[in-house]
XYZ file of C-alpha atoms in Angstrom:
583
model
C -26.776 40.070 11.909
C -24.633 41.971 9.260
C -24.257 40.098 6.032
C -23.192 43.036 3.878
C -19.391 43.142 3.186
C -17.506 45.822 5.110
C -16.064 47.274 1.800
C -19.536 47.659 0.455
C -20.747 49.417 3.589
C -17.795 51.652 3.717
C -18.114 52.677 0.053
C -21.914 53.384 0.122
C -21.578 55.270 3.444
C -18.826 57.478 2.166
C -20.973 58.331 -0.898
C -23.952 59.363 1.446
C -26.255 56.650 0.092
C -26.330 54.674 3.326
C -26.538 56.061 6.763
C -27.132 55.183 10.459
C -30.851 55.705 10.652
C -32.897 52.509 11.186
C -36.498 51.891 10.326
C -37.173 51.822 14.064
C -35.668 55.234 14.382
C -38.121 56.511 11.798
C -41.054 55.050 13.577
C -40.070 56.476 16.920
C -39.878 59.913 15.425
C -43.399 59.665 14.009
C -44.760 58.428 17.316
C -43.059 61.271 19.121
C -44.088 64.028 16.604
C -47.526 62.778 15.423
C -48.952 60.371 18.010
C -52.627 60.804 17.206
C -52.324 60.786 13.418
C -53.636 57.840 11.634
C -50.934 55.242 10.729
C -52.327 51.947 9.596
C -55.902 50.877 8.508
C -57.432 47.388 8.016
C -59.151 46.467 4.750
C -62.897 47.081 5.226
C -63.640 43.428 4.336
C -61.369 41.957 7.039
C -64.086 39.580 8.435
C -64.162 37.965 5.046
C -60.506 36.562 5.450
C -59.531 37.008 9.093
C -61.037 37.239 12.640
C -62.225 40.571 14.198
C -63.453 43.901 12.860
C -61.338 46.221 10.706
C -59.149 48.466 12.909
C -57.634 51.894 12.508
C -54.453 52.635 14.459
C -52.711 55.804 15.243
C -48.953 56.011 15.614
C -49.388 55.980 19.455
C -51.845 53.044 19.365
C -49.475 51.088 16.992
C -46.508 51.961 19.340
C -48.585 50.505 22.273
C -49.145 47.281 20.563
C -45.453 47.051 19.482
C -44.593 47.455 23.179
C -46.802 44.518 24.068
C -45.731 42.305 21.265
C -42.026 42.980 22.106
C -42.784 41.976 25.608
C -44.211 38.690 24.459
C -41.044 38.055 22.331
C -38.621 38.759 25.165
C -40.553 36.694 27.592
C -40.302 33.822 25.131
C -36.590 34.182 25.005
C -36.348 35.507 21.452
C -33.496 37.928 20.921
C -31.349 39.747 18.450
C -30.361 37.819 15.339
C -32.996 35.158 15.974
C -35.205 34.532 12.891
C -39.070 34.901 13.087
C -41.278 33.685 10.329
C -44.474 35.674 9.702
C -47.403 34.380 7.734
C -50.214 36.895 7.817
C -52.713 38.492 5.330
C -52.473 42.162 4.826
C -53.559 43.563 8.115
C -52.484 46.061 10.879
C -50.843 43.210 12.888
C -48.087 42.973 10.125
C -46.853 46.468 11.064
C -46.751 45.349 14.737
C -44.491 42.365 13.940
C -42.240 44.283 11.431
C -41.622 47.154 13.806
C -41.111 44.853 16.855
C -38.369 42.956 14.883
C -36.727 46.238 13.667
C -36.566 47.322 17.276
C -35.075 44.278 18.810
C -32.796 43.111 16.042
C -34.872 39.947 15.338
C -34.674 39.015 11.596
C -38.085 38.695 10.065
C -38.788 36.406 7.234
C -42.342 37.058 5.697
C -43.965 34.521 3.547
C -47.136 34.632 1.458
C -50.331 33.326 3.031
C -50.672 30.702 0.238
C -47.446 28.956 1.212
C -47.963 25.404 2.672
C -45.801 22.681 4.090
C -43.887 22.228 0.790
C -42.582 25.809 0.684
C -42.247 26.260 4.446
C -40.345 23.185 5.167
C -37.707 24.435 2.743
C -37.613 27.924 4.354
C -37.360 26.524 7.845
C -34.648 24.223 6.902
C -32.554 27.118 5.606
C -33.404 29.890 8.213
C -33.828 27.736 11.348
C -36.417 30.165 12.422
C -37.264 29.903 16.113
C -40.746 31.192 15.963
C -43.727 31.704 13.646
C -46.428 34.297 13.922
C -49.806 33.888 12.144
C -53.589 33.892 12.477
C -55.635 31.011 13.729
C -57.715 31.346 10.584
C -56.640 32.858 7.212
C -59.627 32.800 4.893
C -63.271 32.597 4.808
C -65.393 32.437 8.079
C -66.318 28.919 8.971
C -63.417 27.412 6.953
C -60.111 29.062 5.718
C -56.692 27.712 6.370
C -55.867 26.515 9.795
C -52.218 27.677 9.902
C -51.533 26.980 13.557
C -52.069 23.236 13.071
C -49.850 23.407 9.832
C -46.969 24.983 11.897
C -47.438 22.568 14.710
C -46.980 19.682 12.199
C -43.895 21.202 10.831
C -42.304 21.431 14.434
C -41.885 17.604 14.328
C -39.313 17.807 11.516
C -38.022 21.201 12.429
C -37.376 21.390 16.114
C -35.841 24.802 15.652
C -39.358 26.151 15.561
C -39.995 26.363 19.329
C -42.732 29.017 19.315
C -45.959 29.550 17.471
C -47.759 32.816 18.113
C -51.265 33.460 16.776
C -53.879 36.065 16.960
C -57.471 34.869 16.490
C -60.717 34.016 18.206
C -60.133 30.369 18.678
C -56.303 29.912 18.919
C -55.361 26.136 19.369
C -53.510 25.262 22.548
C -50.211 24.518 20.784
C -49.792 28.229 20.055
C -49.439 31.339 22.221
C -52.628 33.342 22.185
C -51.405 36.772 21.422
C -54.572 38.599 22.244
C -54.305 37.094 25.750
C -50.697 37.541 26.086
C -50.840 41.166 25.037
C -53.885 42.068 27.119
C -52.249 43.517 30.139
C -51.468 47.187 30.179
C -47.777 48.171 29.724
C -46.243 49.471 33.058
C -43.386 51.771 33.509
C -41.328 48.748 34.584
C -42.277 47.022 31.317
C -41.162 50.116 29.423
C -37.841 50.170 31.216
C -37.174 46.459 30.329
C -38.081 47.211 26.775
C -35.753 50.216 26.655
C -32.920 48.130 28.309
C -33.577 45.349 25.625
C -33.473 47.812 22.842
C -30.163 49.183 24.031
C -28.633 45.635 24.380
C -29.846 44.761 20.865
C -28.019 47.888 19.477
C -29.459 47.499 16.024
C -27.642 49.312 13.284
C -28.763 50.275 9.871
C -26.498 47.577 8.354
C -28.161 44.740 10.233
C -30.403 42.455 8.307
C -34.045 43.396 8.670
C -35.846 40.885 6.381
C -35.290 37.695 4.414
C -37.919 37.720 1.735
C -38.400 34.942 -0.718
C -38.102 34.873 -4.459
C -38.858 32.078 -7.104
C -36.666 31.863 -10.109
C -35.594 28.986 -12.331
C -34.425 27.021 -9.273
C -36.958 24.646 -7.901
C -37.069 26.132 -4.525
C -37.650 29.788 -3.168
C -34.354 31.610 -2.527
C -33.870 33.831 0.576
C -32.969 37.549 -0.111
C -31.690 39.320 3.058
C -31.919 43.067 3.042
C -30.553 45.393 5.796
C -32.252 48.666 6.912
C -30.035 50.626 4.651
C -30.736 48.438 1.680
C -34.404 48.925 2.168
C -34.232 52.722 2.747
C -32.162 53.420 -0.387
C -35.057 51.988 -2.488
C -37.758 54.319 -0.936
C -36.937 57.169 -3.347
C -37.793 54.895 -6.224
C -41.489 54.965 -4.930
C -41.549 58.404 -3.346
C -39.948 60.332 -6.258
C -41.646 58.362 -8.944
C -45.022 58.846 -7.400
C -44.296 62.388 -6.328
C -45.424 61.521 -2.892
C -45.597 64.142 -0.147
C -45.191 63.563 3.720
C -48.260 62.237 5.319
C -49.711 60.901 2.186
C -52.363 58.113 2.046
C -51.352 54.865 0.382
C -53.573 51.917 -0.594
C -51.685 48.640 -0.552
C -53.083 45.768 -2.537
C -49.761 43.887 -2.810
C -48.838 41.221 -0.224
C -46.695 42.700 2.340
C -43.981 40.044 2.014
C -41.663 41.141 -0.889
C -40.131 44.216 -2.621
C -43.355 45.554 -4.239
C -45.309 45.474 -0.982
C -42.572 46.355 1.655
C -40.988 49.144 -0.530
C -44.312 50.955 -1.061
C -46.282 50.163 2.086
C -43.680 49.871 4.764
C -40.468 51.696 3.953
C -42.195 54.573 2.030
C -44.850 54.633 4.820
C -42.022 55.149 7.458
C -40.057 57.476 5.340
C -43.089 59.909 4.775
C -44.965 59.336 8.013
C -47.847 58.258 5.738
C -50.996 56.311 6.324
C -51.295 52.754 4.842
C -54.716 51.244 3.991
C -54.372 47.521 3.628
C -56.247 45.391 0.997
C -56.656 41.684 1.003
C -57.393 39.615 -0.957
C -57.567 41.408 -4.392
C -61.257 42.406 -4.904
C -62.128 44.959 -7.497
C -65.242 46.213 -5.659
C -63.426 46.565 -2.380
C -60.486 48.217 -4.077
C -62.739 50.845 -5.682
C -64.519 51.420 -2.390
C -61.329 52.089 -0.597
C -60.111 54.457 -3.383
C -63.350 56.490 -2.843
C -63.699 56.395 0.926
C -60.163 56.418 2.123
C -58.949 59.625 0.372
C -56.089 57.676 -1.259
C -53.263 59.607 -2.823
C -51.312 56.673 -4.322
C -51.677 53.003 -5.127
C -50.369 50.244 -7.255
C -52.314 47.855 -9.476
C -51.718 45.287 -12.132
C -51.914 46.311 -15.913
C -54.919 44.129 -16.536
C -56.960 45.732 -13.595
C -56.118 49.292 -14.948
C -57.272 48.252 -18.391
C -60.524 46.950 -16.970
C -61.137 50.190 -15.096
C -60.574 52.316 -18.194
C -62.823 50.022 -20.306
C -65.604 50.628 -17.669
C -65.761 54.340 -16.872
C -68.653 53.886 -14.567
C -66.426 52.106 -12.134
C -64.203 55.155 -11.711
C -67.157 57.463 -10.861
C -66.701 59.303 -7.547
C -62.957 58.748 -7.275
C -61.161 61.914 -6.278
C -58.580 62.166 -9.091
C -57.442 65.590 -7.891
C -55.978 63.633 -4.969
C -55.115 60.292 -6.731
C -52.850 61.616 -9.399
C -50.245 58.737 -9.561
C -50.785 54.894 -9.856
C -47.941 52.524 -10.019
C -48.135 49.409 -12.288
C -45.805 46.674 -13.646
C -44.939 42.998 -13.707
C -46.432 42.847 -17.381
C -46.109 45.254 -20.399
C -48.367 48.210 -20.148
C -50.816 49.290 -22.768
C -50.107 52.737 -24.364
C -53.912 53.111 -24.657
C -54.311 52.653 -20.991
C -51.470 54.943 -19.928
C -52.789 57.724 -22.404
C -56.303 57.158 -21.380
C -55.716 57.696 -17.625
C -53.594 60.818 -18.269
C -56.046 62.481 -20.821
C -59.336 61.484 -19.132
C -58.444 61.703 -15.464
C -55.144 63.544 -15.078
C -53.576 60.371 -13.610
C -50.021 59.583 -14.562
C -49.145 55.859 -14.558
C -45.623 54.914 -13.146
C -44.231 51.915 -15.057
C -42.180 49.681 -12.717
C -39.769 46.889 -13.280
C -38.209 45.216 -10.291
C -37.125 42.205 -8.270
C -36.635 41.205 -4.603
C -32.862 41.267 -5.304
C -33.214 45.164 -5.738
C -32.987 45.539 -9.514
C -35.415 48.148 -10.392
C -36.377 50.700 -13.258
C -39.069 53.219 -13.044
C -40.776 55.017 -16.047
C -42.119 58.239 -14.628
C -44.035 61.276 -16.009
C -41.201 63.680 -15.219
C -38.726 61.615 -17.180
C -41.067 60.239 -19.881
C -44.065 62.548 -20.345
C -45.079 60.790 -23.466
C -47.523 57.941 -22.568
C -46.415 55.972 -25.696
C -42.849 55.942 -24.494
C -43.662 55.313 -20.834
C -45.876 52.246 -21.721
C -43.115 50.429 -23.521
C -39.733 51.809 -22.357
C -37.767 52.320 -19.129
C -34.859 55.008 -18.677
C -31.541 53.603 -19.423
C -30.542 54.183 -15.857
C -26.936 54.076 -14.580
C -25.406 54.539 -17.977
C -23.106 57.331 -18.641
C -24.395 60.193 -20.851
C -28.035 59.992 -19.695
C -29.612 62.021 -16.786
C -32.925 61.309 -15.205
C -34.815 62.843 -12.365
C -34.955 59.833 -10.033
C -32.041 59.990 -7.676
C -31.747 56.133 -7.698
C -30.539 56.349 -11.322
C -27.375 58.244 -10.097
C -26.635 55.480 -7.566
C -26.895 52.334 -9.710
C -25.116 51.094 -12.878
C -26.611 48.940 -15.542
C -25.239 47.015 -18.549
C -26.872 44.934 -21.214
C -25.079 41.769 -21.985
C -25.297 39.203 -24.832
C -26.053 35.860 -23.088
C -24.272 33.852 -25.811
C -21.083 35.821 -26.170
C -20.847 37.710 -22.851
C -20.274 41.014 -24.872
C -21.775 44.380 -23.726
C -24.529 45.614 -26.019
C -24.562 49.218 -26.919
C -26.645 49.336 -30.033
C -30.379 49.272 -30.602
C -32.643 46.249 -31.272
C -30.260 43.546 -29.900
C -31.696 41.620 -26.980
C -29.505 41.022 -23.990
C -29.701 40.399 -20.235
C -29.921 43.456 -18.020
C -27.578 43.468 -15.118
C -27.316 45.825 -12.076
C -24.753 47.048 -9.509
C -25.330 49.507 -6.672
C -26.645 50.222 -3.148
C -30.215 48.732 -3.933
C -28.787 45.361 -4.997
C -28.629 42.545 -2.372
C -25.301 40.920 -1.442
C -26.260 37.331 -1.787
C -28.845 34.703 -1.172
C -29.224 33.516 2.470
C -27.170 30.514 3.254
C -26.771 29.654 -0.366
C -23.284 30.479 -1.609
C -23.608 28.369 -4.855
C -26.753 30.367 -5.855
C -24.937 33.635 -5.036
C -21.927 32.680 -7.102
C -24.173 32.087 -10.121
C -26.201 35.327 -9.492
C -23.255 37.799 -10.132
C -20.937 38.211 -13.072
C -17.161 38.793 -12.842
C -17.701 42.459 -12.696
C -20.044 42.237 -9.654
C -23.151 42.864 -11.507
C -26.344 41.068 -10.558
C -27.581 38.897 -13.412
C -31.416 39.352 -13.512
C -32.262 36.883 -16.139
C -34.453 39.460 -17.779
C -34.060 40.407 -21.412
C -34.132 43.898 -22.679
C -33.062 45.869 -25.730
C -31.817 49.439 -26.282
C -34.254 51.791 -27.897
C -35.011 55.522 -28.472
C -33.806 58.126 -30.788
C -30.717 58.723 -28.625
C -30.498 55.189 -27.376
C -31.779 56.460 -24.123
C -34.303 53.758 -23.253
C -34.483 50.107 -22.423
C -37.331 48.004 -23.795
C -38.384 44.763 -21.988
C -38.189 41.862 -24.370
C -38.971 38.750 -22.226
C -37.633 36.366 -19.602
C -34.678 34.100 -19.853
C -35.779 32.581 -16.589
C -38.488 30.002 -16.998
C -41.383 31.617 -14.897
C -45.151 31.976 -14.889
C -46.092 35.266 -13.286
C -49.576 34.935 -11.876
C -50.924 38.152 -10.250
C -47.453 39.461 -9.837
C -46.288 36.190 -8.047
C -43.357 34.423 -9.616
C -43.858 30.680 -10.101
C -40.955 28.476 -10.917
C -41.877 26.152 -13.873
C -39.127 23.739 -12.810
C -40.503 23.466 -9.233
C -44.031 22.481 -10.440
C -42.552 20.174 -13.193
C -40.394 18.308 -10.665
C -43.456 17.791 -8.439
C -45.643 16.574 -11.266
C -43.219 13.941 -12.234
C -44.186 12.158 -8.962
C -47.918 12.371 -9.720
C -49.425 8.899 -10.580
C -49.983 8.552 -14.351
C -47.621 11.381 -15.444
C -44.682 10.299 -17.619
C -43.396 13.806 -18.592
C -44.453 17.281 -17.750
C -43.791 20.891 -18.706
C -45.292 23.957 -17.212
C -46.023 27.181 -19.142
C -48.180 30.291 -18.702
C -51.486 30.969 -20.368
C -52.665 34.609 -20.763
C -55.271 35.812 -18.420
C -57.147 39.050 -18.477
C -57.000 39.788 -14.713
C -53.958 37.908 -13.448
C -51.580 38.278 -16.515
C -51.016 34.507 -16.579
C -52.220 31.211 -15.172
C -50.466 28.004 -14.834
C -50.852 25.335 -17.569
C -49.524 21.815 -17.045
C -48.443 20.219 -20.414
C -48.539 16.370 -19.644
C -47.617 13.168 -21.394
C -49.410 10.384 -19.548
C -47.771 7.162 -18.847
C -48.679 4.275 -21.172
C -52.272 2.906 -20.476
C -52.914 5.832 -18.138
C -55.053 8.948 -18.361
C -54.570 12.142 -16.324
C -57.081 14.953 -15.714
C -56.676 18.453 -14.208
C -58.606 17.565 -10.984
C -56.198 14.644 -10.360
C -53.096 16.724 -10.813
C -54.345 19.715 -8.528
C -55.460 17.235 -5.851
C -51.989 15.482 -5.872
C -50.149 18.803 -5.587
C -52.470 20.257 -3.056
C -53.008 17.291 -0.706
C -49.870 15.222 -1.141
C -47.254 17.812 -1.937
C -48.799 20.635 0.092
C -48.115 23.175 -2.492
C -49.310 26.792 -2.233
C -52.703 27.219 -3.914
C -51.627 29.964 -6.284
C -49.112 27.575 -7.945
C -51.736 24.971 -8.851
C -52.275 24.382 -12.610
C -55.531 25.923 -13.875
C -55.258 24.441 -17.349
C -54.217 21.018 -18.664
C -52.662 20.284 -22.102
C -52.468 16.552 -22.707
C -49.869 15.686 -25.341
C -48.568 12.422 -26.929
C -45.081 13.769 -26.704
C -43.373 16.975 -25.581
C -41.839 19.066 -28.423
C -37.932 18.974 -28.170
C -35.003 20.485 -30.135
C -32.353 18.260 -31.606
C -30.394 18.214 -28.281
C -33.486 17.163 -26.295
C -34.418 20.627 -24.753
C -38.224 21.008 -24.384
C -39.496 23.834 -26.768
C -41.420 25.965 -24.281
C -42.322 28.446 -27.073
C -44.144 25.863 -28.914
C -45.958 24.727 -25.838
C -47.055 28.303 -24.941
C -48.502 28.746 -28.396
C -50.533 25.580 -28.008
C -51.571 26.433 -24.559
C -52.823 29.901 -25.681
C -55.826 28.160 -27.303
C -56.952 27.088 -23.745
C -57.511 30.692 -22.662
C -60.803 32.479 -22.999
C -60.916 34.904 -25.960
C -61.180 37.924 -23.553
C -57.730 36.927 -22.100
C -56.227 36.737 -25.589
C -57.509 40.302 -26.370
C -55.878 41.750 -23.250
C -52.562 39.803 -23.439
C-alpha cells in the first residue's frame, strides 16, 4: 500500500533523504550480525498489568517469535495491504507484531490500551481492519480489561474484523490463542514458506507501515499513515538530539502507539541495534528502579516528572549519570530551573521536544542551545534560510510562521502565529479522509499544525511556543479533543450545555474538567457524568473528566462563541495548590 504521491517519492529520493531500506531489512541485519545480543526487555512489573513473567529477548529469540507469528497470520489468510489493529500494553510482544507486519506488508494500526468501543468502532469503520491482536487481560490481576470480549462485541457491527488474536493465560474461545498457535517449533519447510511469502509481499520503503491515531479539534481520532521511509527520516531527530550511539539502551515509558513512542523505541531501536526496556503503566518507583538496574543510556519523561525528581534528590541516588547523560522531554513548557539543575548537578542535558503524529517536530538540544535558559523556552528556527543547526533534520524541512487572521508570513519577534511545516518528515494526508487532508495543508503545501509560536532571540533565531489554537486537553502527553467529550456530554441526562477545558496537574500536566450547565430542575454530579461516558458511551478512561465546574450559564462572546479562557481561569480553582505551583 503506497499512499505517498510519486512526485514526493521521486523528489526526496533524489535528495538522498529517502531510500530503499525497510524497517524489516534493519531487523534482519541485527539478527544476522548480533543474534545473541539483548533486543527487547519487559517491564519488571509486568504481572501487575498483563499475564506472565517479564521476558528478555535476544535478536535471535525475537526473530524466532516473529517467524511463528508470521506463520499464524499467513495461516489465517492475512496478506499484504490488509490492516491489523493492535491493542497491547508496552511489552515485548509489540515488537513481534510490528516486525511481522513490516515483513509481510501488513499495515498495522496501533491504538492505546485505554481505547474502548467508542474509539475503536470509529477506527474499524475507517480502516476495515481484518484482525485485532491483544491480550486476554490488560490491567490488574483478577480484573483488568477483558479486551477479547470487547472486540468480539465489535465484530457484530464490523464484519470486516474476521480474526481476533490474543496472548494470555485464559484466552476466550472467540479468539485465537497465540501461545498455543505459536507453540510448535519452526521447521525448514516453515521457513521456506515464510521466505516465499516475504518475496511475494515485496515490501518497499515507500509502503505504508503504520496508521497511528491523533486527536485534534475534530471530534474523532484521525488516522496518520506513515511509510518506512517516513519513519526512518525522523530517527535522526532522536539519535542526534540524544547523541545516541549504536547498541545503546533505551527506557521507553511512552505508549508504543504514536510518534513519541514509535520514533524513540522502535525506529531508533532498529536504526542503532539498541536495547529497548519497556515501561507500563507509568510508575515513578518502577521507572527509577529501571533507570538504576537496566544500565539505561537514554529515556524520555514528562516535565512534571523531571521537576519532581530534581525536587527530591534522594530519588536520584544510585542512578549512573555517567551513562544516562541525555533525557528527552516535552508536551508542556520546560522549567529553566529544571533544565539547569539536571545539567549542573548531574551532567544531564535535557532535550526539549515539540512534535506531532503528522511529523511536525522541533528539537532543542545541548549542541545547538547550550544555555539551559534558552533551551527551556525556545526551539531552533529550523528550516528557515540564514540559520544553521546541528540536527540534520533541520536541513530537510522548511517552516513558516503565519498570522491566522491575515494569512501573512511573520518574520518579526513577538507576534504570535501558526507554525507550519513541509518536508520528508511530514505525512501526506489523513487515511481515507480527504476533507480533513484538504484542511490540514495550506496553498503552499505546508502542514498547518494549529500550534502557536512567536519568533525570539537576539538574531531572531528561535521559535517560542505560545499556545494551542486547537482546542485540546493534554493529559500525560495524550491529546484529548474537547469537542469530542463535549458532544458526548450533551447526550448525558441532566446536561443542557457543556464545555471541556484542562485543569493544571503536577504530574500529568492537565486533567479534564467538564464545565456543565444543568437542565432546568436537574442536578448533575461528576460520578453521574463519568459513569455515563464510561458505561454508555464506552469512552477511553483517560478521557473521563476528573473535575466538574457547575455553572448557571456558559460565558460567551457577542457572537455566541464560548470563552474557553474564562472557563480555564475558573477551573484553575479546582486544582490542588501543588498543581498550581508546578503549572
